[in-house]
Amino acid sequence: MARSKPAARGMGYKQVPGITASTVGPYIPPAQAQGKCQWLRPDMDILVTYLVPYVAGDGLKFKPAVLNGAADALNQCILRGGLKKATSVRDKISDLLTRYQVVQELMGLSGVDYSEALGCNIHGPEAERVWEDLVRAKPTRAPFKNVGWDLYDLVARLHPAKPKG
């Protein structure tokens, strides 16, 4: 039986000293990429930028051709690790959207002041008790106690405007 990953762990990418959202190259040629794929901050920009034109108004189910195209685009810009496959792209999209929904919920909760820089900024015994109740109700909130999520605005570009009614 396959192990399932807990949803919404941390940032969604590996933080590596010297690699930021604005890091460009030197890239590893796809033929020389080795090991397990690594998701770094620049990969998030490439992935979302590639997917935006394919977002439909009825949901976020990307066709295999789009997932393969995204993997190809990512594999042209490898900074570390191995090649990305369509399945890992699909899983990363799901993971990012889960985090996005959690942060969106936190932004809308009364009594919680979420910021991109400080997360929910929980300090003091009363705030700790409230936070423990919030996390007990939904454990995916835990990473955002005192840490924001710098991908929120980026991933928001993937959310189609769904008409209500």
mmCIF file with all atom_site columns, C-alpha atoms in Angstrom:
data_model
loop_
_atom_site.group_PDB
_atom_site.id
_atom_site.type_symbol
_atom_site.label_atom_id
_atom_site.label_alt_id
_atom_site.label_comp_id
_atom_site.label_asym_id
_atom_site.label_entity_id
_atom_site.label_seq_id
_atom_site.pdbx_PDB_ins_code
_atom_site.Cartn_x
_atom_site.Cartn_y
_atom_site.Cartn_z
_atom_site.occupancy
_atom_site.B_iso_or_equiv
_atom_site.pdbx_formal_charge
_atom_site.auth_seq_id
_atom_site.auth_comp_id
_atom_site.auth_asym_id
_atom_site.auth_atom_id
_atom_site.pdbx_PDB_model_num
ATOM 1   C CA . MET A 1 1   ? 0.000   0.000  0.000   1.00 0.00 ? 1   MET A CA 1
ATOM 2   C CA . ALA A 1 2   ? 1.387   3.408  -0.985  1.00 0.00 ? 2   ALA A CA 1
ATOM 3   C CA . ARG A 1 3   ? 2.006   5.995  1.690   1.00 0.00 ? 3   ARG A CA 1
ATOM 4   C CA . SER A 1 4   ? 0.056   9.175  1.282   1.00 0.00 ? 4   SER A CA 1
ATOM 5   C CA . LYS A 1 5   ? 1.788   12.487 1.874   1.00 0.00 ? 5   LYS A CA 1
ATOM 6   C CA . PRO A 1 6   ? 0.293   14.829 4.428   1.00 0.00 ? 6   PRO A CA 1
ATOM 7   C CA . ALA A 1 7   ? -1.115  17.839 2.602   1.00 0.00 ? 7   ALA A CA 1
ATOM 8   C CA . ALA A 1 8   ? 0.269   21.360 2.868   1.00 0.00 ? 8   ALA A CA 1
ATOM 9   C CA . ARG A 1 9   ? 3.667   20.793 4.418   1.00 0.00 ? 9   ARG A CA 1
ATOM 10  C CA . GLY A 1 10  ? 5.816   23.903 4.549   1.00 0.00 ? 10  GLY A CA 1
ATOM 11  C CA . MET A 1 11  ? 6.546   26.069 1.540   1.00 0.00 ? 11  MET A CA 1
ATOM 12  C CA . GLY A 1 12  ? 6.085   23.610 -1.338  1.00 0.00 ? 12  GLY A CA 1
ATOM 13  C CA . TYR A 1 13  ? 9.666   23.919 -2.501  1.00 0.00 ? 13  TYR A CA 1
ATOM 14  C CA . LYS A 1 14  ? 13.128  23.263 -1.144  1.00 0.00 ? 14  LYS A CA 1
ATOM 15  C CA . GLN A 1 15  ? 14.890  26.335 0.178   1.00 0.00 ? 15  GLN A CA 1
ATOM 16  C CA . VAL A 1 16  ? 18.498  26.353 -0.983  1.00 0.00 ? 16  VAL A CA 1
ATOM 17  C CA . PRO A 1 17  ? 20.941  29.104 -0.014  1.00 0.00 ? 17  PRO A CA 1
ATOM 18  C CA . GLY A 1 18  ? 21.658  31.277 -3.044  1.00 0.00 ? 18  GLY A CA 1
ATOM 19  C CA . ILE A 1 19  ? 18.608  30.137 -5.016  1.00 0.00 ? 19  ILE A CA 1
ATOM 20  C CA . THR A 1 20  ? 15.719  32.597 -4.969  1.00 0.00 ? 20  THR A CA 1
ATOM 21  C CA . ALA A 1 21  ? 12.733  33.410 -7.169  1.00 0.00 ? 21  ALA A CA 1
ATOM 22  C CA . SER A 1 22  ? 14.995  35.530 -9.378  1.00 0.00 ? 22  SER A CA 1
ATOM 23  C CA . THR A 1 23  ? 17.748  32.929 -9.804  1.00 0.00 ? 23  THR A CA 1
ATOM 24  C CA . VAL A 1 24  ? 18.513  32.184 -13.447 1.00 0.00 ? 24  VAL A CA 1
ATOM 25  C CA . GLY A 1 25  ? 20.987  29.437 -14.448 1.00 0.00 ? 25  GLY A CA 1
ATOM 26  C CA . PRO A 1 26  ? 23.435  27.970 -14.782 1.00 0.00 ? 26  PRO A CA 1
ATOM 27  C CA . TYR A 1 27  ? 21.112  25.184 -15.806 1.00 0.00 ? 27  TYR A CA 1
ATOM 28  C CA . ILE A 1 28  ? 21.921  21.493 -15.928 1.00 0.00 ? 28  ILE A CA 1
ATOM 29  C CA . PRO A 1 29  ? 21.370  20.048 -19.414 1.00 0.00 ? 29  PRO A CA 1
ATOM 30  C CA . PRO A 1 30  ? 18.452  17.559 -19.249 1.00 0.00 ? 30  PRO A CA 1
ATOM 31  C CA . ALA A 1 31  ? 20.731  14.735 -20.423 1.00 0.00 ? 31  ALA A CA 1
ATOM 32  C CA . GLN A 1 32  ? 22.988  15.328 -17.392 1.00 0.00 ? 32  GLN A CA 1
ATOM 33  C CA . ALA A 1 33  ? 20.257  15.662 -14.759 1.00 0.00 ? 33  ALA A CA 1
ATOM 34  C CA . GLN A 1 34  ? 20.594  13.022 -12.079 1.00 0.00 ? 34  GLN A CA 1
ATOM 35  C CA . GLY A 1 35  ? 18.785  11.810 -9.014  1.00 0.00 ? 35  GLY A CA 1
ATOM 36  C CA . LYS A 1 36  ? 15.372  12.669 -7.682  1.00 0.00 ? 36  LYS A CA 1
ATOM 37  C CA . CYS A 1 37  ? 13.751  15.834 -8.984  1.00 0.00 ? 37  CYS A CA 1
ATOM 38  C CA . GLN A 1 38  ? 13.952  18.805 -6.652  1.00 0.00 ? 38  GLN A CA 1
ATOM 39  C CA . TRP A 1 39  ? 11.393  21.582 -6.565  1.00 0.00 ? 39  TRP A CA 1
ATOM 40  C CA . LEU A 1 40  ? 13.068  24.937 -6.047  1.00 0.00 ? 40  LEU A CA 1
ATOM 41  C CA . ARG A 1 41  ? 11.614  28.458 -5.915  1.00 0.00 ? 41  ARG A CA 1
ATOM 42  C CA . PRO A 1 42  ? 12.315  29.276 -9.616  1.00 0.00 ? 42  PRO A CA 1
ATOM 43  C CA . ASP A 1 43  ? 10.473  26.064 -10.585 1.00 0.00 ? 43  ASP A CA 1
ATOM 44  C CA . MET A 1 44  ? 7.294   27.457 -9.050  1.00 0.00 ? 44  MET A CA 1
ATOM 45  C CA . ASP A 1 45  ? 7.430   30.513 -11.329 1.00 0.00 ? 45  ASP A CA 1
ATOM 46  C CA . ILE A 1 46  ? 8.082   28.386 -14.414 1.00 0.00 ? 46  ILE A CA 1
ATOM 47  C CA . LEU A 1 47  ? 5.274   25.974 -13.543 1.00 0.00 ? 47  LEU A CA 1
ATOM 48  C CA . VAL A 1 48  ? 2.612   28.601 -12.863 1.00 0.00 ? 48  VAL A CA 1
ATOM 49  C CA . THR A 1 49  ? 3.608   30.742 -15.855 1.00 0.00 ? 49  THR A CA 1
ATOM 50  C CA . TYR A 1 50  ? 3.338   27.692 -18.099 1.00 0.00 ? 50  TYR A CA 1
ATOM 51  C CA . LEU A 1 51  ? -0.058  26.639 -16.710 1.00 0.00 ? 51  LEU A CA 1
ATOM 52  C CA . VAL A 1 52  ? -1.859  30.013 -16.652 1.00 0.00 ? 52  VAL A CA 1
ATOM 53  C CA . PRO A 1 53  ? -2.968  29.899 -20.328 1.00 0.00 ? 53  PRO A CA 1
ATOM 54  C CA . TYR A 1 54  ? -4.486  26.449 -19.749 1.00 0.00 ? 54  TYR A CA 1
ATOM 55  C CA . VAL A 1 55  ? -6.650  27.380 -16.737 1.00 0.00 ? 55  VAL A CA 1
ATOM 56  C CA . ALA A 1 56  ? -10.299 26.833 -17.620 1.00 0.00 ? 56  ALA A CA 1
ATOM 57  C CA . GLY A 1 57  ? -13.221 28.474 -15.887 1.00 0.00 ? 57  GLY A CA 1
ATOM 58  C CA . ASP A 1 58  ? -14.587 25.133 -14.735 1.00 0.00 ? 58  ASP A CA 1
ATOM 59  C CA . GLY A 1 59  ? -11.705 23.772 -12.692 1.00 0.00 ? 59  GLY A CA 1
ATOM 60  C CA . LEU A 1 60  ? -8.032  22.842 -12.574 1.00 0.00 ? 60  LEU A CA 1
ATOM 61  C CA . LYS A 1 61  ? -7.794  19.517 -14.320 1.00 0.00 ? 61  LYS A CA 1
ATOM 62  C CA . PHE A 1 62  ? -4.941  19.760 -16.764 1.00 0.00 ? 62  PHE A CA 1
ATOM 63  C CA . LYS A 1 63  ? -4.754  17.361 -19.695 1.00 0.00 ? 63  LYS A CA 1
ATOM 64  C CA . PRO A 1 64  ? -1.783  14.997 -19.978 1.00 0.00 ? 64  PRO A CA 1
ATOM 65  C CA . ALA A 1 65  ? -0.381  17.030 -22.891 1.00 0.00 ? 65  ALA A CA 1
ATOM 66  C CA . VAL A 1 66  ? -0.302  20.151 -20.677 1.00 0.00 ? 66  VAL A CA 1
ATOM 67  C CA . LEU A 1 67  ? 1.370   18.260 -17.820 1.00 0.00 ? 67  LEU A CA 1
ATOM 68  C CA . ASN A 1 68  ? 3.962   16.848 -20.225 1.00 0.00 ? 68  ASN A CA 1
ATOM 69  C CA . GLY A 1 69  ? 4.560   20.327 -21.665 1.00 0.00 ? 69  GLY A CA 1
ATOM 70  C CA . ALA A 1 70  ? 5.038   21.751 -18.179 1.00 0.00 ? 70  ALA A CA 1
ATOM 71  C CA . ALA A 1 71  ? 7.509   18.967 -17.349 1.00 0.00 ? 71  ALA A CA 1
ATOM 72  C CA . ASP A 1 72  ? 9.416   19.713 -20.574 1.00 0.00 ? 72  ASP A CA 1
ATOM 73  C CA . ALA A 1 73  ? 9.535   23.443 -19.752 1.00 0.00 ? 73  ALA A CA 1
ATOM 74  C CA . LEU A 1 74  ? 10.776  22.697 -16.234 1.00 0.00 ? 74  LEU A CA 1
ATOM 75  C CA . ASN A 1 75  ? 13.371  20.227 -17.499 1.00 0.00 ? 75  ASN A CA 1
ATOM 76  C CA . GLN A 1 76  ? 14.947  22.940 -19.665 1.00 0.00 ? 76  GLN A CA 1
ATOM 77  C CA . CYS A 1 77  ? 15.691  24.958 -16.503 1.00 0.00 ? 77  CYS A CA 1
ATOM 78  C CA . ILE A 1 78  ? 17.039  22.440 -13.982 1.00 0.00 ? 78  ILE A CA 1
ATOM 79  C CA . LEU A 1 79  ? 19.182  24.028 -11.294 1.00 0.00 ? 79  LEU A CA 1
ATOM 80  C CA . ARG A 1 80  ? 19.519  20.908 -9.118  1.00 0.00 ? 80  ARG A CA 1
ATOM 81  C CA . GLY A 1 81  ? 18.324  17.306 -9.096  1.00 0.00 ? 81  GLY A CA 1
ATOM 82  C CA . GLY A 1 82  ? 16.778  15.092 -11.733 1.00 0.00 ? 82  GLY A CA 1
ATOM 83  C CA . LEU A 1 83  ? 14.138  15.385 -14.409 1.00 0.00 ? 83  LEU A CA 1
ATOM 84  C CA . LYS A 1 84  ? 10.538  16.173 -13.551 1.00 0.00 ? 84  LYS A CA 1
ATOM 85  C CA . LYS A 1 85  ? 7.811   13.914 -14.920 1.00 0.00 ? 85  LYS A CA 1
ATOM 86  C CA . ALA A 1 86  ? 4.187   14.702 -15.689 1.00 0.00 ? 86  ALA A CA 1
ATOM 87  C CA . THR A 1 87  ? 3.100   12.794 -12.568 1.00 0.00 ? 87  THR A CA 1
ATOM 88  C CA . SER A 1 88  ? 5.344   14.875 -10.303 1.00 0.00 ? 88  SER A CA 1
ATOM 89  C CA . VAL A 1 89  ? 4.037   18.034 -12.007 1.00 0.00 ? 89  VAL A CA 1
ATOM 90  C CA . ARG A 1 90  ? 0.441   16.910 -11.364 1.00 0.00 ? 90  ARG A CA 1
ATOM 91  C CA . ASP A 1 91  ? 1.266   16.143 -7.714  1.00 0.00 ? 91  ASP A CA 1
ATOM 92  C CA . LYS A 1 92  ? 3.023   19.503 -7.264  1.00 0.00 ? 92  LYS A CA 1
ATOM 93  C CA . ILE A 1 93  ? 0.012   21.363 -8.695  1.00 0.00 ? 93  ILE A CA 1
ATOM 94  C CA . SER A 1 94  ? -2.261  19.539 -6.257  1.00 0.00 ? 94  SER A CA 1
ATOM 95  C CA . ASP A 1 95  ? 0.108   20.278 -3.381  1.00 0.00 ? 95  ASP A CA 1
ATOM 96  C CA . LEU A 1 96  ? 0.309   23.987 -4.227  1.00 0.00 ? 96  LEU A CA 1
ATOM 97  C CA . LEU A 1 97  ? -3.458  24.300 -4.553  1.00 0.00 ? 97  LEU A CA 1
ATOM 98  C CA . THR A 1 98  ? -3.933  22.614 -1.170  1.00 0.00 ? 98  THR A CA 1
ATOM 99  C CA . ARG A 1 99  ? -1.586  25.157 0.436   1.00 0.00 ? 99  ARG A CA 1
ATOM 100 C CA . TYR A 1 100 ? -3.345  27.976 -1.383  1.00 0.00 ? 100 TYR A CA 1
ATOM 101 C CA . GLN A 1 101 ? -6.714  26.895 -0.006  1.00 0.00 ? 101 GLN A CA 1
ATOM 102 C CA . VAL A 1 102 ? -5.341  26.610 3.532   1.00 0.00 ? 102 VAL A CA 1
ATOM 103 C CA . VAL A 1 103 ? -3.821  30.100 3.393   1.00 0.00 ? 103 VAL A CA 1
ATOM 104 C CA . GLN A 1 104 ? -7.022  31.485 1.874   1.00 0.00 ? 104 GLN A CA 1
ATOM 105 C CA . GLU A 1 105 ? -8.992  29.985 4.783   1.00 0.00 ? 105 GLU A CA 1
ATOM 106 C CA . LEU A 1 106 ? -6.575  31.488 7.309   1.00 0.00 ? 106 LEU A CA 1
ATOM 107 C CA . MET A 1 107 ? -6.952  34.911 5.693   1.00 0.00 ? 107 MET A CA 1
ATOM 108 C CA . GLY A 1 108 ? -10.708 34.673 6.135   1.00 0.00 ? 108 GLY A CA 1
ATOM 109 C CA . LEU A 1 109 ? -10.811 33.431 9.734   1.00 0.00 ? 109 LEU A CA 1
ATOM 110 C CA . SER A 1 110 ? -11.949 35.910 12.327  1.00 0.00 ? 110 SER A CA 1
ATOM 111 C CA . GLY A 1 111 ? -9.466  36.313 15.151  1.00 0.00 ? 111 GLY A CA 1
ATOM 112 C CA . VAL A 1 112 ? -6.520  35.413 12.895  1.00 0.00 ? 112 VAL A CA 1
ATOM 113 C CA . ASP A 1 113 ? -4.371  38.113 11.310  1.00 0.00 ? 113 ASP A CA 1
ATOM 114 C CA . TYR A 1 114 ? -2.543  36.360 8.486   1.00 0.00 ? 114 TYR A CA 1
ATOM 115 C CA . SER A 1 115 ? 0.274   38.126 6.648   1.00 0.00 ? 115 SER A CA 1
ATOM 116 C CA . GLU A 1 116 ? 2.592   36.897 3.912   1.00 0.00 ? 116 GLU A CA 1
ATOM 117 C CA . ALA A 1 117 ? 5.618   37.751 6.022   1.00 0.00 ? 117 ALA A CA 1
ATOM 118 C CA . LEU A 1 118 ? 4.562   36.448 9.449   1.00 0.00 ? 118 LEU A CA 1
ATOM 119 C CA . GLY A 1 119 ? 1.869   33.856 8.770   1.00 0.00 ? 119 GLY A CA 1
ATOM 120 C CA . CYS A 1 120 ? -0.688  33.970 11.570  1.00 0.00 ? 120 CYS A CA 1
ATOM 121 C CA . ASN A 1 121 ? 1.858   35.572 13.928  1.00 0.00 ? 121 ASN A CA 1
ATOM 122 C CA . ILE A 1 122 ? 0.869   33.548 16.999  1.00 0.00 ? 122 ILE A CA 1
ATOM 123 C CA . HIS A 1 123 ? 2.410   34.819 20.257  1.00 0.00 ? 123 HIS A CA 1
ATOM 124 C CA . GLY A 1 124 ? 1.231   34.597 23.828  1.00 0.00 ? 124 GLY A CA 1
ATOM 125 C CA . PRO A 1 125 ? -0.662  31.926 25.759  1.00 0.00 ? 125 PRO A CA 1
ATOM 126 C CA . GLU A 1 126 ? -4.166  32.915 24.643  1.00 0.00 ? 126 GLU A CA 1
ATOM 127 C CA . ALA A 1 127 ? -3.169  33.026 20.966  1.00 0.00 ? 127 ALA A CA 1
ATOM 128 C CA . GLU A 1 128 ? -1.411  29.645 21.400  1.00 0.00 ? 128 GLU A CA 1
ATOM 129 C CA . ARG A 1 129 ? -4.603  28.059 22.754  1.00 0.00 ? 129 ARG A CA 1
ATOM 130 C CA . VAL A 1 130 ? -6.661  29.439 19.872  1.00 0.00 ? 130 VAL A CA 1
ATOM 131 C CA . TRP A 1 131 ? -4.020  28.250 17.388  1.00 0.00 ? 131 TRP A CA 1
ATOM 132 C CA . GLU A 1 132 ? -3.947  24.746 18.891  1.00 0.00 ? 132 GLU A CA 1
ATOM 133 C CA . ASP A 1 133 ? -7.716  24.510 18.426  1.00 0.00 ? 133 ASP A CA 1
ATOM 134 C CA . LEU A 1 134 ? -7.440  25.710 14.827  1.00 0.00 ? 134 LEU A CA 1
ATOM 135 C CA . VAL A 1 135 ? -4.712  23.171 14.027  1.00 0.00 ? 135 VAL A CA 1
ATOM 136 C CA . ARG A 1 136 ? -6.566  20.382 15.814  1.00 0.00 ? 136 ARG A CA 1
ATOM 137 C CA . ALA A 1 137 ? -9.584  21.105 13.584  1.00 0.00 ? 137 ALA A CA 1
ATOM 138 C CA . LYS A 1 138 ? -7.407  21.212 10.437  1.00 0.00 ? 138 LYS A CA 1
ATOM 139 C CA . PRO A 1 139 ? -3.774  20.017 10.768  1.00 0.00 ? 139 PRO A CA 1
ATOM 140 C CA . THR A 1 140 ? -2.833  21.462 7.354   1.00 0.00 ? 140 THR A CA 1
ATOM 141 C CA . ARG A 1 141 ? -2.809  24.908 9.014   1.00 0.00 ? 141 ARG A CA 1
ATOM 142 C CA . ALA A 1 142 ? 0.204   24.068 11.191  1.00 0.00 ? 142 ALA A CA 1
ATOM 143 C CA . PRO A 1 143 ? 3.020   25.297 8.872   1.00 0.00 ? 143 PRO A CA 1
ATOM 144 C CA . PHE A 1 144 ? 1.591   28.816 8.806   1.00 0.00 ? 144 PHE A CA 1
ATOM 145 C CA . LYS A 1 145 ? 1.736   29.582 12.529  1.00 0.00 ? 145 LYS A CA 1
ATOM 146 C CA . ASN A 1 146 ? 4.534   32.155 12.277  1.00 0.00 ? 146 ASN A CA 1
ATOM 147 C CA . VAL A 1 147 ? 5.644   31.738 8.665   1.00 0.00 ? 147 VAL A CA 1
ATOM 148 C CA . GLY A 1 148 ? 3.925   33.213 5.646   1.00 0.00 ? 148 GLY A CA 1
ATOM 149 C CA . TRP A 1 149 ? 3.693   31.656 2.198   1.00 0.00 ? 149 TRP A CA 1
ATOM 150 C CA . ASP A 1 150 ? 5.430   33.624 -0.520  1.00 0.00 ? 150 ASP A CA 1
ATOM 151 C CA . LEU A 1 151 ? 3.690   31.685 -3.301  1.00 0.00 ? 151 LEU A CA 1
ATOM 152 C CA . TYR A 1 152 ? 0.146   32.823 -2.491  1.00 0.00 ? 152 TYR A CA 1
ATOM 153 C CA . ASP A 1 153 ? -0.086  35.565 -5.127  1.00 0.00 ? 153 ASP A CA 1
ATOM 154 C CA . LEU A 1 154 ? 1.661   33.388 -7.704  1.00 0.00 ? 154 LEU A CA 1
ATOM 155 C CA . VAL A 1 155 ? -0.640  30.395 -7.191  1.00 0.00 ? 155 VAL A CA 1
ATOM 156 C CA . ALA A 1 156 ? -3.677  32.704 -7.126  1.00 0.00 ? 156 ALA A CA 1
ATOM 157 C CA . ARG A 1 157 ? -3.108  33.109 -10.879 1.00 0.00 ? 157 ARG A CA 1
ATOM 158 C CA . LEU A 1 158 ? -4.180  29.463 -11.290 1.00 0.00 ? 158 LEU A CA 1
ATOM 159 C CA . HIS A 1 159 ? -7.592  29.965 -9.726  1.00 0.00 ? 159 HIS A CA 1
ATOM 160 C CA . PRO A 1 160 ? -10.264 30.461 -12.346 1.00 0.00 ? 160 PRO A CA 1
ATOM 161 C CA . ALA A 1 161 ? -13.126 32.809 -11.663 1.00 0.00 ? 161 ALA A CA 1
ATOM 162 C CA . LYS A 1 162 ? -15.989 30.429 -11.010 1.00 0.00 ? 162 LYS A CA 1
ATOM 163 C CA . PRO A 1 163 ? -19.407 31.934 -11.601 1.00 0.00 ? 163 PRO A CA 1
ATOM 164 C CA . LYS A 1 164 ? -21.892 31.275 -8.816  1.00 0.00 ? 164 LYS A CA 1
ATOM 165 C CA . GLY A 1 165 ? -25.553 30.579 -9.281  1.00 0.00 ? 165 GLY A CA 1
#
